[in-house]
PDB file of C-alpha atoms and ligand atoms in Angstrom:
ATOM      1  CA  UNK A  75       0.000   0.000   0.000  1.00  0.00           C
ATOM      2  CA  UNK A  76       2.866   2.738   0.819  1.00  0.00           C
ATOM      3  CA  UNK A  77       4.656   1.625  -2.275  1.00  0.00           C
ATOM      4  CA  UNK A  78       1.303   2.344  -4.191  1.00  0.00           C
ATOM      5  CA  UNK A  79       0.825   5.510  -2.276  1.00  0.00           C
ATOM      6  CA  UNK A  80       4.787   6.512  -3.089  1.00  0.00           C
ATOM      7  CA  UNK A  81       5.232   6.925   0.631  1.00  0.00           C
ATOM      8  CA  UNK A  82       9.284   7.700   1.674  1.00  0.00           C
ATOM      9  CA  UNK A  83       8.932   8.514   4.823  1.00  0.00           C
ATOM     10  CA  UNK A  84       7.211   7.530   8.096  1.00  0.00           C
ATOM     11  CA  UNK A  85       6.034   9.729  10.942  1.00  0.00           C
ATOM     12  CA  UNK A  86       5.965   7.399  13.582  1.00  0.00           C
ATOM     13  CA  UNK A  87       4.014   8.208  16.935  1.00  0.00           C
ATOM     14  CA  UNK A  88       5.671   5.982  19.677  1.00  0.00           C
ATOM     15  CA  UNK A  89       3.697   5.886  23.274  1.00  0.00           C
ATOM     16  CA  UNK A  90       0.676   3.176  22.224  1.00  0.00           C
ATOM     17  CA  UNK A  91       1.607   3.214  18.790  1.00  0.00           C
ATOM     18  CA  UNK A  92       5.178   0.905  18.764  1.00  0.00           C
ATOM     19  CA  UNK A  93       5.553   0.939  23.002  1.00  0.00           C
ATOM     20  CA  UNK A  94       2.847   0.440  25.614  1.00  0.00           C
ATOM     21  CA  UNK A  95       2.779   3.960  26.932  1.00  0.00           C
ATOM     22  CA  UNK A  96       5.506   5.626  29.108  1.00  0.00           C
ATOM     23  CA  UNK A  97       7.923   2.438  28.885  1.00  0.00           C
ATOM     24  CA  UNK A  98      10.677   1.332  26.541  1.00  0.00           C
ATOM     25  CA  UNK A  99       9.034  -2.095  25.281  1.00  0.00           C
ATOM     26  CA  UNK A 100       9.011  -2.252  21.388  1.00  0.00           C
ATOM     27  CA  UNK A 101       5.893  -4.300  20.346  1.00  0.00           C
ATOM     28  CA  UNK A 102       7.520  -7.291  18.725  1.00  0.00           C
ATOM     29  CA  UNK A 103       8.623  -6.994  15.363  1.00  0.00           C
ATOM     30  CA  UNK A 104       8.446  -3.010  15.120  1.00  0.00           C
ATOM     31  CA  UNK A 105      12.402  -3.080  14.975  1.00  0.00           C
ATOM     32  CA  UNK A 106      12.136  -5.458  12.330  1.00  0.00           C
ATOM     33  CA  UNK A 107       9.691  -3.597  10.135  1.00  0.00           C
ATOM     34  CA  UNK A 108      11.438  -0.386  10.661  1.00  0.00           C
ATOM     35  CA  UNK A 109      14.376  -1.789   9.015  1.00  0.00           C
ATOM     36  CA  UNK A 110      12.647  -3.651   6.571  1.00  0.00           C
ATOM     37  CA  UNK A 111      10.995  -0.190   5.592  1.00  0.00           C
ATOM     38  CA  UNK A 112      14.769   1.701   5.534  1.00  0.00           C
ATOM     39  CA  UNK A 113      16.092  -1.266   3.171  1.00  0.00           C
ATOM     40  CA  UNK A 114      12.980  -0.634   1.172  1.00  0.00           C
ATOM     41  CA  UNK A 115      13.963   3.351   0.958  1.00  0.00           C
ATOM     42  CA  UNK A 116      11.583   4.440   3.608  1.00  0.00           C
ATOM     43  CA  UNK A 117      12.921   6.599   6.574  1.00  0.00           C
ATOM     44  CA  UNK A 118      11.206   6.410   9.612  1.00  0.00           C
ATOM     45  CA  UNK A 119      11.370  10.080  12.018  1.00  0.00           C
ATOM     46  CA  UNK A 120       9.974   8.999  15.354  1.00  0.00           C
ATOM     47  CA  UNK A 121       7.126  12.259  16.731  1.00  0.00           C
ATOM     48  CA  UNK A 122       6.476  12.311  20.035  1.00  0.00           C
ATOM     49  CA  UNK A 123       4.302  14.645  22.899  1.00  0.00           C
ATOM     50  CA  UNK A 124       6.624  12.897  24.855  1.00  0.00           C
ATOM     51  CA  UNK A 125       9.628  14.500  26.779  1.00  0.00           C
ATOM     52  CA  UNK A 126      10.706  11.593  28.869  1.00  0.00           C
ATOM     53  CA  UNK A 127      14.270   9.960  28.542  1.00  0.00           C
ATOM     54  CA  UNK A 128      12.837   6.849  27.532  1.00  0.00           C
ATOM     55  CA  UNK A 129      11.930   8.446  24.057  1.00  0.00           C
ATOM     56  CA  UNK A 130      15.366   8.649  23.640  1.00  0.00           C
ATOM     57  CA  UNK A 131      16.275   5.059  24.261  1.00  0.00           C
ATOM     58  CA  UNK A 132      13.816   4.037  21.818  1.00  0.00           C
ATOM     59  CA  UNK A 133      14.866   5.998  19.083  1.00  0.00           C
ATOM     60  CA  UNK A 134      18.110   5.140  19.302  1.00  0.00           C
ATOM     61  CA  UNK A 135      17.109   1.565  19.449  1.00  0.00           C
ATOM     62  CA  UNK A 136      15.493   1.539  16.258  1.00  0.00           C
ATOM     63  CA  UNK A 137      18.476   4.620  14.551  1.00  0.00           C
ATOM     64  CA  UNK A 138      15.848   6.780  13.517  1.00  0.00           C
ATOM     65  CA  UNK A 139      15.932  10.560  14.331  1.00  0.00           C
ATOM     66  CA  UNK A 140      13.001  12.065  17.417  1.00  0.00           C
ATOM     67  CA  UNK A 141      11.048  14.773  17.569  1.00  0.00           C
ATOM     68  CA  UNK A 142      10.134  15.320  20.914  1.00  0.00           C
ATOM     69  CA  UNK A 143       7.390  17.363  22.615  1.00  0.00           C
ATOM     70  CA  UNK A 144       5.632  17.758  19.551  1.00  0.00           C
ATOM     71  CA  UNK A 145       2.484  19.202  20.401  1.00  0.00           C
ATOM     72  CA  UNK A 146       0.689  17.368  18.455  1.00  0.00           C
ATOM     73  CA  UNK A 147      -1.889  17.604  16.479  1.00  0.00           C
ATOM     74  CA  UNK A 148       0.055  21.226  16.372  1.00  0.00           C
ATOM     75  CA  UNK A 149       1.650  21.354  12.736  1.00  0.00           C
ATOM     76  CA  UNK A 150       4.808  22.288  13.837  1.00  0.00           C
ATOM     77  CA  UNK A 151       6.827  19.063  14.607  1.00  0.00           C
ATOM     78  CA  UNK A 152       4.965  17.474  11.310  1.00  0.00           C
ATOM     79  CA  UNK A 153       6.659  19.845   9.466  1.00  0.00           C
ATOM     80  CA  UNK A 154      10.127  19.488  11.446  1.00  0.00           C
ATOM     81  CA  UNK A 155       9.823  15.841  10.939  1.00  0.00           C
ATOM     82  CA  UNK A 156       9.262  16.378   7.288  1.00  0.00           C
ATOM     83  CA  UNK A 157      12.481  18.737   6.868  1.00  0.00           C
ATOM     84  CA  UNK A 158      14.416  15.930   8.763  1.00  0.00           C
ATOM     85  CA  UNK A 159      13.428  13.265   6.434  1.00  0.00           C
ATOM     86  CA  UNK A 160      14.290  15.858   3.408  1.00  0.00           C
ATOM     87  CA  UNK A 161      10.458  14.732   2.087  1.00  0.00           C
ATOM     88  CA  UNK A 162       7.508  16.696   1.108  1.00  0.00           C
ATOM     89  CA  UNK A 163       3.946  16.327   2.695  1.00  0.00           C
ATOM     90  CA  UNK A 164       2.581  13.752  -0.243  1.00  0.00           C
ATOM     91  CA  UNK A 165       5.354  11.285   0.248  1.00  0.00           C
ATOM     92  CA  UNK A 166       5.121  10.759   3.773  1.00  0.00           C
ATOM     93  CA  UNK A 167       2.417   8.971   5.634  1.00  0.00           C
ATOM     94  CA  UNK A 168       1.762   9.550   9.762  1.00  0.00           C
ATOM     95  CA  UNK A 169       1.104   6.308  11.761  1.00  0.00           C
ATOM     96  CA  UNK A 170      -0.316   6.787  14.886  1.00  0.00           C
ATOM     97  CA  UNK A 171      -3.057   5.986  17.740  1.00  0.00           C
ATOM     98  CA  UNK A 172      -4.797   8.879  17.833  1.00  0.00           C
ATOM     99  CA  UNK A 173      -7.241  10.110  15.662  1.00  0.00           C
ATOM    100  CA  UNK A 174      -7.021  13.915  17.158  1.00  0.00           C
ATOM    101  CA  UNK A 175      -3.463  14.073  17.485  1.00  0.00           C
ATOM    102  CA  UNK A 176      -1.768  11.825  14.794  1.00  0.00           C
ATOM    103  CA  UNK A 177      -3.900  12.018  12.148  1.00  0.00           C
ATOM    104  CA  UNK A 178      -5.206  15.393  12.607  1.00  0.00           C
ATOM    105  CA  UNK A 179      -1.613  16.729  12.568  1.00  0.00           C
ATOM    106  CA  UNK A 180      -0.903  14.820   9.445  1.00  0.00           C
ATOM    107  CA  UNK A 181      -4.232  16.474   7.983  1.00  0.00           C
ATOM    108  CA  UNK A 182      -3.119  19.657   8.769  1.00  0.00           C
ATOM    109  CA  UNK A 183       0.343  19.423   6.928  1.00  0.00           C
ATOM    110  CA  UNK A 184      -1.704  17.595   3.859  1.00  0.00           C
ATOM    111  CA  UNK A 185      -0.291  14.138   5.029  1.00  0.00           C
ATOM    112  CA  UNK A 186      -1.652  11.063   4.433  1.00  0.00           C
ATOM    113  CA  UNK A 187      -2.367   8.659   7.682  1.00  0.00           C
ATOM    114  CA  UNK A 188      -2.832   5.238   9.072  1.00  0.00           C
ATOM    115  CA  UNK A 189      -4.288   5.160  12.710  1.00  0.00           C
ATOM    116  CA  UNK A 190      -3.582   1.617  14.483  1.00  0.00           C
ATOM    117  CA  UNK A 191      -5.035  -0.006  17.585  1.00  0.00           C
ATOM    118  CA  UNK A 192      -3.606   1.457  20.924  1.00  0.00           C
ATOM    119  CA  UNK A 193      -1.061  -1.304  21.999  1.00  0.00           C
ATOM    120  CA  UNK A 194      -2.044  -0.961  25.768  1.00  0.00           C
ATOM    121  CA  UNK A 195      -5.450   0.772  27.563  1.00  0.00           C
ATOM    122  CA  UNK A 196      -3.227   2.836  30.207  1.00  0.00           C
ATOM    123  CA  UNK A 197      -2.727   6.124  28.321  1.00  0.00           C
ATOM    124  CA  UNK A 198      -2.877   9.955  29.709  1.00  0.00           C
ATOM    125  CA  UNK A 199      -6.198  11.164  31.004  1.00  0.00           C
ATOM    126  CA  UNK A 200      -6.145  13.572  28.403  1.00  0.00           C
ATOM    127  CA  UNK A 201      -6.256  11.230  26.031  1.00  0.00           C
ATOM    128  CA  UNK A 202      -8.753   8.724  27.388  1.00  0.00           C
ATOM    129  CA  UNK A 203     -11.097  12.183  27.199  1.00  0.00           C
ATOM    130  CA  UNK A 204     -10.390  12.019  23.626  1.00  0.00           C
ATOM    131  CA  UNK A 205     -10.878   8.526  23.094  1.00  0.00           C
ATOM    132  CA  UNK A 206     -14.692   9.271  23.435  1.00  0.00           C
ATOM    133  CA  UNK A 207     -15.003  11.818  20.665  1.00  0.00           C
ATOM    134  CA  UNK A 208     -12.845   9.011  18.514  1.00  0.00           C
ATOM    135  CA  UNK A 209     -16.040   6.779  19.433  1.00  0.00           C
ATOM    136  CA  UNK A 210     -17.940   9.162  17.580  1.00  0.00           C
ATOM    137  CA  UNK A 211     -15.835  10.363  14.552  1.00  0.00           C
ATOM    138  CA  UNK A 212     -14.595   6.025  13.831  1.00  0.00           C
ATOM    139  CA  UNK A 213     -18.200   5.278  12.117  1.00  0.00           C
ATOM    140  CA  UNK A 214     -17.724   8.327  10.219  1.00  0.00           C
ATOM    141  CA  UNK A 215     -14.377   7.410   8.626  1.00  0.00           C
ATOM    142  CA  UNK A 216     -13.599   5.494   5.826  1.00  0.00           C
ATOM    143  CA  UNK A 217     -11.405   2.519   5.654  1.00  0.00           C
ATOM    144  CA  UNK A 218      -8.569   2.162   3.676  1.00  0.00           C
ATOM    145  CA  UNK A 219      -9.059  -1.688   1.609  1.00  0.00           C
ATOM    146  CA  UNK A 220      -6.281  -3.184   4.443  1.00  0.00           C
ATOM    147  CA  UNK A 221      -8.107  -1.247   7.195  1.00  0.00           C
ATOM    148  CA  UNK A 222     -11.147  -3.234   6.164  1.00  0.00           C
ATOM    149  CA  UNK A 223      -9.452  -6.333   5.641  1.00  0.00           C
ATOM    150  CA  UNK A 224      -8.402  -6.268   9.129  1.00  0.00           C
ATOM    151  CA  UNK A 225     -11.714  -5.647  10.625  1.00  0.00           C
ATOM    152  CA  UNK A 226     -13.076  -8.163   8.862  1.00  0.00           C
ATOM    153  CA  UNK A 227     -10.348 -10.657  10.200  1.00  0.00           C
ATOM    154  CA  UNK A 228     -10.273  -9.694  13.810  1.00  0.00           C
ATOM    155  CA  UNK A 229     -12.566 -11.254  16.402  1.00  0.00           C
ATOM    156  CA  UNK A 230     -11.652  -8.848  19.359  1.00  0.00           C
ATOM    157  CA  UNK A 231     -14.301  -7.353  20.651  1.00  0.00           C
ATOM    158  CA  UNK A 232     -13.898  -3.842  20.314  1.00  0.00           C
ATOM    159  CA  UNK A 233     -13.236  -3.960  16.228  1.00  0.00           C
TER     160      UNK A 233
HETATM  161 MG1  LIG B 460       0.256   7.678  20.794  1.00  0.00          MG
END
């Protein structure tokens, strides 16, 4: 699909999106794909709200450049991101958790995005506030062909 969408670059959210949130522990196979991606000529910059020093030990885990306290869905660290991949807007994709900070920020730059599945429920309250007004927006949306693949294979409850 990124290869169809001529997609270069990856904006990659990181707490609930490739680590539970606030800790250090890559969802299996993330490292993989991220170099799977840069062998395939597609740089990952890691975004992040995030200030803690764990961000750092991620991203130098997976040798990819951070962009921390982002302020997200702000514009601002979309477009730094950008500049430190060297791509424009419409070759870069956003993957994220959040529909009103990852996606929205991507929106705002004219990025496209893919929104994933928290990887844990424990989150800032903030964000669980948000998570209700995703509840409303989700039915609106519509899903890319893998997006609806995906539903269509997963028996979790909450799909
Ligand atoms: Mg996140």
């Amino acid at each position: 699909m990124l290869e169809e969408w001529g997609i270069r670059g990856i904006i990659l959210d990181l707490d609930n999106t490739i680590v539970p949130w606030h800790t250090t522990d890559l969802v299996a196979g993330v490292p993989e794909w991220v170099d799977r991606m840069r062998r395939a000529g597609v740089r990952t910059c890691l975004v992040t709200n995030n200030y803690g020093a764990h961000v750092r030990d991620v991203a130098r885990a997976l040798d990819v450049p951070l962009v921390v306290g982002a302020l997200k869905p702000l514009p601002g660290a979309f477009w730094r991101s950008l500049r430190a991949l060297g791509l424009e807007p419409r070759r870069c994709v956003a993957v994220g958790d959040q529909l009103f900070a990852d996606v929205l920020g991507a929106k705002l730059v004219g990025m496209r995005a893919i929104v994933v599945r928290p990887v844990s429920a424990r989150e800032f309250p903030t964000t669980r506030a948000l998570r209700i007004l995703e509840r409303l927006v989700y039915p609106r949306l519509r899903p890319t062909p893998a997006a609806a693949h995906d539903r269509r294979a997963d028996s979790r409850p909450d799909a």
